[in-house]
Coordinates of C-alpha atoms in Angstrom, one line a residue:
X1 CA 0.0 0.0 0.0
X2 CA 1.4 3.3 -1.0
X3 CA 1.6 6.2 1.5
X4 CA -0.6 8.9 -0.5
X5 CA -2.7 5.8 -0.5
X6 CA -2.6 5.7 3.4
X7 CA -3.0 9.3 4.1
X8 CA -6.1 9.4 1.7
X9 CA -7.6 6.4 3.9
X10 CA -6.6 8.1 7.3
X11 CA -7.9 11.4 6.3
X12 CA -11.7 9.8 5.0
X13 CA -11.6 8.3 8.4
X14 CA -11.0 11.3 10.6
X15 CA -13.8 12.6 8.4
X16 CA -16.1 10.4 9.5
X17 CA -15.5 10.5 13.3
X18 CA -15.6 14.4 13.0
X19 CA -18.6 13.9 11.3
X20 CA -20.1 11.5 13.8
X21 CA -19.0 13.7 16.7
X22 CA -21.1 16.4 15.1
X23 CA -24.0 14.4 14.3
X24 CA -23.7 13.5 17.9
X25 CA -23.2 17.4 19.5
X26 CA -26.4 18.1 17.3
X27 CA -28.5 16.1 18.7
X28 CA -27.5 16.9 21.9
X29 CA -28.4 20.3 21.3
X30 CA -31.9 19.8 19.7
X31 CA -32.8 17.6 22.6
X32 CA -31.5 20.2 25.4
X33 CA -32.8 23.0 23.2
X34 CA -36.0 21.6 21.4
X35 CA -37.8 24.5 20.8
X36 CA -37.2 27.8 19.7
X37 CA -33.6 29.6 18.5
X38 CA -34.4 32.0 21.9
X39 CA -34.3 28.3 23.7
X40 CA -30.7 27.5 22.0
X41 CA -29.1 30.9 22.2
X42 CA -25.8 29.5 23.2
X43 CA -23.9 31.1 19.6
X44 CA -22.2 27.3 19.0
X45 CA -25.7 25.8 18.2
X46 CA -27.7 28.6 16.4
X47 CA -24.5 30.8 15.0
X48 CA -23.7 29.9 11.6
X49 CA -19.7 29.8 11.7
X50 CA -19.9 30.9 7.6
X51 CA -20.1 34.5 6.2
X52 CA -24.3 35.1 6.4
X53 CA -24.2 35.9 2.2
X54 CA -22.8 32.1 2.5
X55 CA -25.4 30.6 4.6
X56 CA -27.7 28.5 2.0
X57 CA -31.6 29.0 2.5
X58 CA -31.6 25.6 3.2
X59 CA -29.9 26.1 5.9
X60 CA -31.8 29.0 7.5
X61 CA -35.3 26.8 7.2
X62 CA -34.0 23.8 8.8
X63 CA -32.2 26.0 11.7
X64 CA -35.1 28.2 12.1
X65 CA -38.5 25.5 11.3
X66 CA -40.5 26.1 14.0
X67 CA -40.1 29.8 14.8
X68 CA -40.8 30.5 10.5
X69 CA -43.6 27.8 10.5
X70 CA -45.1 30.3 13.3
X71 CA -44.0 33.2 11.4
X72 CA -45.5 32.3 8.5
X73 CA -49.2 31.4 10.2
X74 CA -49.3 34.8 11.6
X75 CA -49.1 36.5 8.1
X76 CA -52.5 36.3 6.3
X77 CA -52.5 35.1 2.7
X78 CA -54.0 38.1 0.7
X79 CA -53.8 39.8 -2.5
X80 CA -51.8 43.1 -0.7
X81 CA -48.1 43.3 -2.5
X82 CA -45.6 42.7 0.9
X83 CA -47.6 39.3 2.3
X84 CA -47.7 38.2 -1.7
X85 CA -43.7 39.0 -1.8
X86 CA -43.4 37.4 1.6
X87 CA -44.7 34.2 0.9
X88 CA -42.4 33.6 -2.1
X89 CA -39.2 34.1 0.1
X90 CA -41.0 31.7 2.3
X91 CA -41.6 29.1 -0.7
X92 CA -37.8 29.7 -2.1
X93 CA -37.0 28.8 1.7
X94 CA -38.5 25.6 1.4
X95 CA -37.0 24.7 -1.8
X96 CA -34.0 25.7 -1.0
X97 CA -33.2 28.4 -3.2
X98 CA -32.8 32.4 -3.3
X99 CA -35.6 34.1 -3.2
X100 CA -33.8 37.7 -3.4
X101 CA -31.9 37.1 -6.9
X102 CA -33.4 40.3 -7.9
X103 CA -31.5 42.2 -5.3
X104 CA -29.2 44.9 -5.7
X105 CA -31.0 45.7 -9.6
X106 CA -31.9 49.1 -8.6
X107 CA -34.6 50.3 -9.4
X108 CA -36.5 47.0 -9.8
X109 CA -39.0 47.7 -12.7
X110 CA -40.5 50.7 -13.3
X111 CA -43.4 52.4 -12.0
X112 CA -45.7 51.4 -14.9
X113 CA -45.0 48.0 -13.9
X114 CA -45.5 48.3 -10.3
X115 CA -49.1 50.2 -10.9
X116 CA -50.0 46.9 -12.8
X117 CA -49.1 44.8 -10.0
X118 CA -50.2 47.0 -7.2
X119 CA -54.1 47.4 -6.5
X120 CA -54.5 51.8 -6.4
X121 CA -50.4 52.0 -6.7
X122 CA -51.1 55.8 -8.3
X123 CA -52.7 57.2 -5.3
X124 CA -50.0 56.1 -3.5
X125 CA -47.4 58.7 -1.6
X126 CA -44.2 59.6 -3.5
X127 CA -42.3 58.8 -0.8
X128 CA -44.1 55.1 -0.8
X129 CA -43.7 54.4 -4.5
X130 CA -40.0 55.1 -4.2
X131 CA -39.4 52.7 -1.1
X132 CA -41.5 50.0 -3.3
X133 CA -39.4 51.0 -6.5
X134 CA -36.0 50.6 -4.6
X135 CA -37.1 47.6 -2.1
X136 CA -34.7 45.3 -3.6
X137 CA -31.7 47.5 -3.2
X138 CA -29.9 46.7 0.1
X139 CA -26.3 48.1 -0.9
X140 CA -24.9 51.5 -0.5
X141 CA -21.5 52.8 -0.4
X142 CA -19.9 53.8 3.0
X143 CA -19.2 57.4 2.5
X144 CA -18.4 58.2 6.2
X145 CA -16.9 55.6 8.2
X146 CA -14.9 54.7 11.3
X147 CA -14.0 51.6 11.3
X148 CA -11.6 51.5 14.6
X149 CA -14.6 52.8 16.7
X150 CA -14.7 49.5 18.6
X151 CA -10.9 48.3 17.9
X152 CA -9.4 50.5 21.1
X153 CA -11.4 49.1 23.4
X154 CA -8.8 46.0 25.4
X155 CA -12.2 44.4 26.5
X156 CA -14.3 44.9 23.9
X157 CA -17.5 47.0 23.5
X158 CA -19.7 46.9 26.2
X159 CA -22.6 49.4 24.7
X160 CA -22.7 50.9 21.5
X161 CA -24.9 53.6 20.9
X162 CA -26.5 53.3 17.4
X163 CA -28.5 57.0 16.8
X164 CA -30.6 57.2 14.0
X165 CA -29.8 61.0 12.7
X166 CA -30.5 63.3 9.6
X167 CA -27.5 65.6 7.8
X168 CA -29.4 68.4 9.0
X169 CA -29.3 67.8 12.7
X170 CA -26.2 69.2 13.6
X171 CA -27.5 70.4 17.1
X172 CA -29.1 67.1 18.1
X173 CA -25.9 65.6 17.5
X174 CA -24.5 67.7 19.8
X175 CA -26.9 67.6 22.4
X176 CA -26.0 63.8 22.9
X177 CA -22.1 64.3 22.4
X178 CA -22.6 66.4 25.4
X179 CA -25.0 64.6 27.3
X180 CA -25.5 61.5 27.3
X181 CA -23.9 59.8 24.3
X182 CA -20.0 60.6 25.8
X183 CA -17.8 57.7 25.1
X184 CA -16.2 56.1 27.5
X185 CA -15.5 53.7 30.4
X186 CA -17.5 54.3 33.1
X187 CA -17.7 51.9 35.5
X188 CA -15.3 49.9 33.3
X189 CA -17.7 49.4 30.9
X190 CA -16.8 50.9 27.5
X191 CA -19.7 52.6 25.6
X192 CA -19.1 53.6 22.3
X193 CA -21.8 56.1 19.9
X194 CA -22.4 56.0 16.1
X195 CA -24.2 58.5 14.3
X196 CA -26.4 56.8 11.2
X197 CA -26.6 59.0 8.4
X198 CA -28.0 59.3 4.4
X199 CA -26.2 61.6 2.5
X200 CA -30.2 64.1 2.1
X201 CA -33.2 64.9 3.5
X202 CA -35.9 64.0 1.0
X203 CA -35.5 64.7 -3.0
X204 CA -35.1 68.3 -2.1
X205 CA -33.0 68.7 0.5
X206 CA -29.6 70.4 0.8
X207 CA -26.6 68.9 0.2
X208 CA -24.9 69.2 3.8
X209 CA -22.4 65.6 2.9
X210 CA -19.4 68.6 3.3
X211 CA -20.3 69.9 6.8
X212 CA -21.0 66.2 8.2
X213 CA -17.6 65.5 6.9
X214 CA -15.9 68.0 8.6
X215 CA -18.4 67.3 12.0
X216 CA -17.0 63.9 11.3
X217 CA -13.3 64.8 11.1
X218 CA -13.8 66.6 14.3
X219 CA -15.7 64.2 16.6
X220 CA -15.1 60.7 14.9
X221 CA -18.7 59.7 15.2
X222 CA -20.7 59.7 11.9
X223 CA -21.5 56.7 9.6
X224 CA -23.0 58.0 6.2
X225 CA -23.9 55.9 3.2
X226 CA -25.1 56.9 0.2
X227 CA -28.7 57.1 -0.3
X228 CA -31.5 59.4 0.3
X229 CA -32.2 60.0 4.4
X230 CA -36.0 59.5 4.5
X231 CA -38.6 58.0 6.8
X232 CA -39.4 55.5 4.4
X233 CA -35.4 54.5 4.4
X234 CA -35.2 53.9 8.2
X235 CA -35.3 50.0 7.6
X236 CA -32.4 50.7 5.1
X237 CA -30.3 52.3 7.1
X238 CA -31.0 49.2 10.0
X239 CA -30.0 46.8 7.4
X240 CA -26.9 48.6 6.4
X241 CA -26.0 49.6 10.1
X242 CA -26.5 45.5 10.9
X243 CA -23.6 45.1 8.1
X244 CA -21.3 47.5 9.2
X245 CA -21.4 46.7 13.0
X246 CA -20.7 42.6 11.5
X247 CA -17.8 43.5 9.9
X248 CA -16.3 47.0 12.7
X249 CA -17.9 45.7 15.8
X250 CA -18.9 42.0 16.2
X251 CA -17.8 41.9 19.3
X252 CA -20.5 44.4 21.1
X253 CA -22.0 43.3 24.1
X254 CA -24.9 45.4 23.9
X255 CA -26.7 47.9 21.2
X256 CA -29.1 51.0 21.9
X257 CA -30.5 51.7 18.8
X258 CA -32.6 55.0 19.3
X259 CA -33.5 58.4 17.7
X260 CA -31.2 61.7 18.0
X261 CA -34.5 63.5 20.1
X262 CA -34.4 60.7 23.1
X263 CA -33.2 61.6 26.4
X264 CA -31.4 58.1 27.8
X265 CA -30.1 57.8 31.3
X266 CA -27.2 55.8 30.4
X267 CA -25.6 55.7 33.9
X268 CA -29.5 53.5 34.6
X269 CA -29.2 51.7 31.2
X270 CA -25.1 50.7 32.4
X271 CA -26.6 49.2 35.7
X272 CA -29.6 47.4 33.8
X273 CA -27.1 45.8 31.2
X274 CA -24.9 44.7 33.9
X275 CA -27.4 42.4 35.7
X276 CA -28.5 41.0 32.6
X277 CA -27.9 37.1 31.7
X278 CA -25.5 37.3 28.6
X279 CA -26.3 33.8 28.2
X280 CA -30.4 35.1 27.2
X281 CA -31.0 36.4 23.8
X282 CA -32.1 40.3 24.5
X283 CA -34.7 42.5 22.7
X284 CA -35.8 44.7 25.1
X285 CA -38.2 48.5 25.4
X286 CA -41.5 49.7 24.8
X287 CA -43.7 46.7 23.2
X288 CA -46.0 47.4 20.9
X289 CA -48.9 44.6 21.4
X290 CA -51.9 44.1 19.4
X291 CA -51.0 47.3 16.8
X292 CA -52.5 47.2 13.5
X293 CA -51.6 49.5 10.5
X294 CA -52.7 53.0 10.3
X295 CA -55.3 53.5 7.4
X296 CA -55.5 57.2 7.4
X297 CA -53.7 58.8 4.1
X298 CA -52.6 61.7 6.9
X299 CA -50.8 59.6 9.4
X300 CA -47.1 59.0 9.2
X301 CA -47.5 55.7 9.6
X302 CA -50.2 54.8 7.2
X303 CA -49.9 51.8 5.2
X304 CA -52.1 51.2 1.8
X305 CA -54.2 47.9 2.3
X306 CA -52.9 46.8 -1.0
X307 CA -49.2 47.2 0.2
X308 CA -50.2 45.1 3.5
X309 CA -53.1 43.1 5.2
X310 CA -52.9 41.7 8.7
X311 CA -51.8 43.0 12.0
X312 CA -48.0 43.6 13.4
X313 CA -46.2 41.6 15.7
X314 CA -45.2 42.7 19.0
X315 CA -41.9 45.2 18.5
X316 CA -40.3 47.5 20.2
X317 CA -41.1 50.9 19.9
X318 CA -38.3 52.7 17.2
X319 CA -37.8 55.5 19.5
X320 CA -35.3 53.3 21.2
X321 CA -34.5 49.8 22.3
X322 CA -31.9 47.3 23.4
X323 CA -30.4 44.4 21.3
X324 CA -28.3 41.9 22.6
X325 CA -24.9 41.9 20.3
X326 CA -24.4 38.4 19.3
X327 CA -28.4 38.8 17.4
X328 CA -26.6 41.1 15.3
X329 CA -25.5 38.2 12.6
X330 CA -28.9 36.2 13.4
X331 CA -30.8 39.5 12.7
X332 CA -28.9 39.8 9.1
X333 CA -29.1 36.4 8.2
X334 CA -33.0 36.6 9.1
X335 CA -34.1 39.4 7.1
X336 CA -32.3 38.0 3.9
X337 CA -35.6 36.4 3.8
X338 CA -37.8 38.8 5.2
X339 CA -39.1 41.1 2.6
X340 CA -38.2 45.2 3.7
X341 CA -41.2 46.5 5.4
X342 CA -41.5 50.7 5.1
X343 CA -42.0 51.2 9.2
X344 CA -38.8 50.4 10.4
X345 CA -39.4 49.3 14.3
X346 CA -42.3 46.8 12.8
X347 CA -39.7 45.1 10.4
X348 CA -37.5 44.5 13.4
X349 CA -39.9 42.5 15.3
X350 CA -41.1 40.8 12.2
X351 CA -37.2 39.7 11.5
X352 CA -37.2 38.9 15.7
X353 CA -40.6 37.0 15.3
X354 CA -39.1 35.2 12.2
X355 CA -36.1 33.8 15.1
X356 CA -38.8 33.1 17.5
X357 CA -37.5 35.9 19.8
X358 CA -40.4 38.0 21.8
X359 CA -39.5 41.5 22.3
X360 CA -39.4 42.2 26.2
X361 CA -41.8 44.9 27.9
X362 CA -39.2 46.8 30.4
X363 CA -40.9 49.7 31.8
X364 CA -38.1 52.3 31.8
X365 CA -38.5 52.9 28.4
X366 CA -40.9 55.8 27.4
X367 CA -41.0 56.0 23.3
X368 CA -44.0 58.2 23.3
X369 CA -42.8 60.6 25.9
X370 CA -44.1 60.3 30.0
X371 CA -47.3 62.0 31.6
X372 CA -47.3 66.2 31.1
X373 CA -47.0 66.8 34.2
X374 CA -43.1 65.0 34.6
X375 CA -42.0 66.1 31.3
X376 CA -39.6 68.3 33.3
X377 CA -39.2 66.8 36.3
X378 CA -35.7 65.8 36.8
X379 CA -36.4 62.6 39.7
X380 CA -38.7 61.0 37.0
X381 CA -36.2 61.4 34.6
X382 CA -33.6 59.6 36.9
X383 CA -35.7 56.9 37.3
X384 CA -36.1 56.7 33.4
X385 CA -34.1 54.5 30.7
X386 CA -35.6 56.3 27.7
X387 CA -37.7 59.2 27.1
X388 CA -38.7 60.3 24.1
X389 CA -38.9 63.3 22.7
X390 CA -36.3 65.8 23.9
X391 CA -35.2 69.2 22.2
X392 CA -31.5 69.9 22.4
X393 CA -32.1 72.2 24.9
X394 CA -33.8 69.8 27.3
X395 CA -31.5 67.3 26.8
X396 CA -28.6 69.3 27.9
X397 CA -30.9 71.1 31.1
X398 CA -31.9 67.5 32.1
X399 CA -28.6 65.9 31.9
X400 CA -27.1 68.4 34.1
X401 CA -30.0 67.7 36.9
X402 CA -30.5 64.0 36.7
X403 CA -26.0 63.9 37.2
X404 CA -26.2 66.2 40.1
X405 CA -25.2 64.5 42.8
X406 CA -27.2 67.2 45.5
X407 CA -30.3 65.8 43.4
X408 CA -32.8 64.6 45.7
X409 CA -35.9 62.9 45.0
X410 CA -38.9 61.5 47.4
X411 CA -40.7 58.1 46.5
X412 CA -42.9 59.8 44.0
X413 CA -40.7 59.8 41.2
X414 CA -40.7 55.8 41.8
X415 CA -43.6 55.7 39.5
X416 CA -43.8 57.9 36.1
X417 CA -46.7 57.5 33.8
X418 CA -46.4 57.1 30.1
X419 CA -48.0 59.3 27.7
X420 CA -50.9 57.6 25.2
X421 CA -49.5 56.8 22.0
X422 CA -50.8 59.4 19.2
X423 CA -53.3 57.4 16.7
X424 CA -54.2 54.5 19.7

């Protein structure tokens, strides 16, 4: 017997016993985590070790059966343009292929196409046609980045602060620069803050790229890709803010995703992350229960009934909310097969309810601002996570109270009230 001979015959059987050991370790882990991915949240058994764009879609059904199989039940068949889209990615999950070829062919079709497909597409909102028009187009060049923003840290990121911004907010910014958004290690605990920027505000709004670049030179904060900064464009900017913290900052601990008007108590937020159980999967603030679209032309939220029929899952409010890191890559690899939903906060819980991963109510966050008569009451404040909405001014006259350390406050601050949601 020759010795290449040998070798091949050594290396098929180390093949096999690898292979049998896995086999093994996998059924181990299906029978100690049988139900949902929340259940196995230990990385080893739900991480996919490959680059997500390598991950088949045969792969993501069989990890992810039962939470899609629920997924899919709670999306009503109908004749409205996203379920219709949704339920092909879910039949090209089952066969095994792409369901997202068209992808990155921006625009995808025209407009006369679209109105041929789309039940009243004319009477539609600009602003809506254009998110339907360009829903297949996920990438956008980096024009603004910092790509060391977590690499100084010895112990990694502990909290990174993701805030949704427009070019034109140059005083929020600052506002949270001086408040609440400072970097550093308090506590021991490095938090880090990212600006998320578009390169406009709407089809008509001023070129500012120059003045964010220089912002950027001087306070190292900004991310900016290229594409238009609109409402509509929120779930854009997640996807592409999912990618870039992937590849600059896998290794956060913990992500506040929020808007550049909130007021956060990070000092409160720092001593709530620290007792939680990194071994849990985390998807924490406001929940929205039982919420169904908003018909009315007028609202800022209103979504056509030929765009989408059914009612939302339970999400957290898009003022702000807390993400456990490691759901970062889960999150990415999820919504290659969810199709891009205009209401950004409602596509992150449909991507979370597509992992089988309930948001979780935690009462110190207020997305749609606290009872009149606290707004300005600094002890309900302290006692606060997330309030929104601030003005730079407050921000800065609210920081300086709630980090006074002569504050005093009596046991009827224990208890703020929340504001009603507009439109509920």
């Amino acid at each position: 017997m020759t010795i290449s001979r040998c070798l091949s015959i050594a290396t098929a059987l180390l093949t096999l016993v690898a292979l049998k050991a896995y086999i093994e370790w996998t059924a181990e882990q299906e029978e100690r985590y049988p139900t949902s991915p929340a259940a196995r949240w230990h990385s080893g058994s739900i991480t996919p070790i490959l680059p997500f764009e390598n991950v088949s879609p045969a792969f993501v059904f069989q990890r992810f059966n039962v939470s899609l199989q629920q997924f899919r039940h709670s999306i009503p068949r109908g004749k409205a343009y996203w379920n219709d889209k949704q339920y092909k990615n879910f039949r090209a999950l089952e066969e095994g292929s792409v369901a997202n070829a068209s992808w990155n062919k921006c625009p995808n079709g025209d407009m006369k196409e679209l109105a041929t497909k789309i039940k009243h597409f004319n009477s539609y909102p600009e602003l809506y046609k254009n998110f339907i028009l360009y829903g297949d187009c996920r990438n956008y060049s980096l024009l603004i980045n910092e790509p060391r923003k977590c690499a100084d840290t010895k112990n990694g990121t502990f909290l990174l602060l993701a805030i949704k911004s427009v070019p034109g907010n140059f005083a929020a910014r600052q506002a949270v620069r001086d408040t609440w958004g400072q970097e550093g290690k308090p506590g021991g605990l490095a938090v880090r803050t990212v600006f998320l920027l578009g390169t406009a505000q709407g089809q008509f709004g001023p070129r500012l790229q120059h003045l964010v670049q220089f912002e950027s030179r001087t306070f190292g904060d900004i991310l900016m890709w290229d594409f238009e900064d609109t409402f509509f464009n929120l779930t854009l900017k997640d996807s592409l803010f999912l990618r870039w913290t992937l590849e600059y900052c896998r290794d956060v601990r913990f992500i506040l995703k929020g808007d550049d008007d909130v007021f956060i108590n990070t000092p409160k937020v720092l001593g709530y992350l620290s007792s939680v159980d990194a071994n849990k999967p985390l998807y924490t603030g406001q929940v929205m229960s039982n919420a169904s679209p908003f018909r009315d032309q007028r609202n800022k939220y209103y979504v056509p009934e030929s765009f989408y029929v059914g009612p939302y899952p339970a999400y957290a409010g898009g003022g702000g909310y807390i993400i456990s890191g490691p759901l970062i890559r889960l999150l990415l690899l999820i919504s290659q097969h969810v199709a891009f939903y205009p209401i950004d906060d409602v596509y992150t819980g449909l991507c979370f309810q597509a992992l089988g991963i309930p948001p979780q109510p935690h009462a110190g966050f207020m997305t749609f601002d606290i009872a009149e008569k606290d707004r300005r009451d600094p002890c309900v404040h302290s006692q606060l996570l997330l309030v929104h909405r601030r003005s730079p001014q407050q921000t800065l006259h609210l920081w300086k109270q709630i980090t006074n350390p002569d504050l005093q406050c009596g046991d009827e601050a224990l208890n703020p009230q929340p504001a009603k949601p507009p439109g509920f």
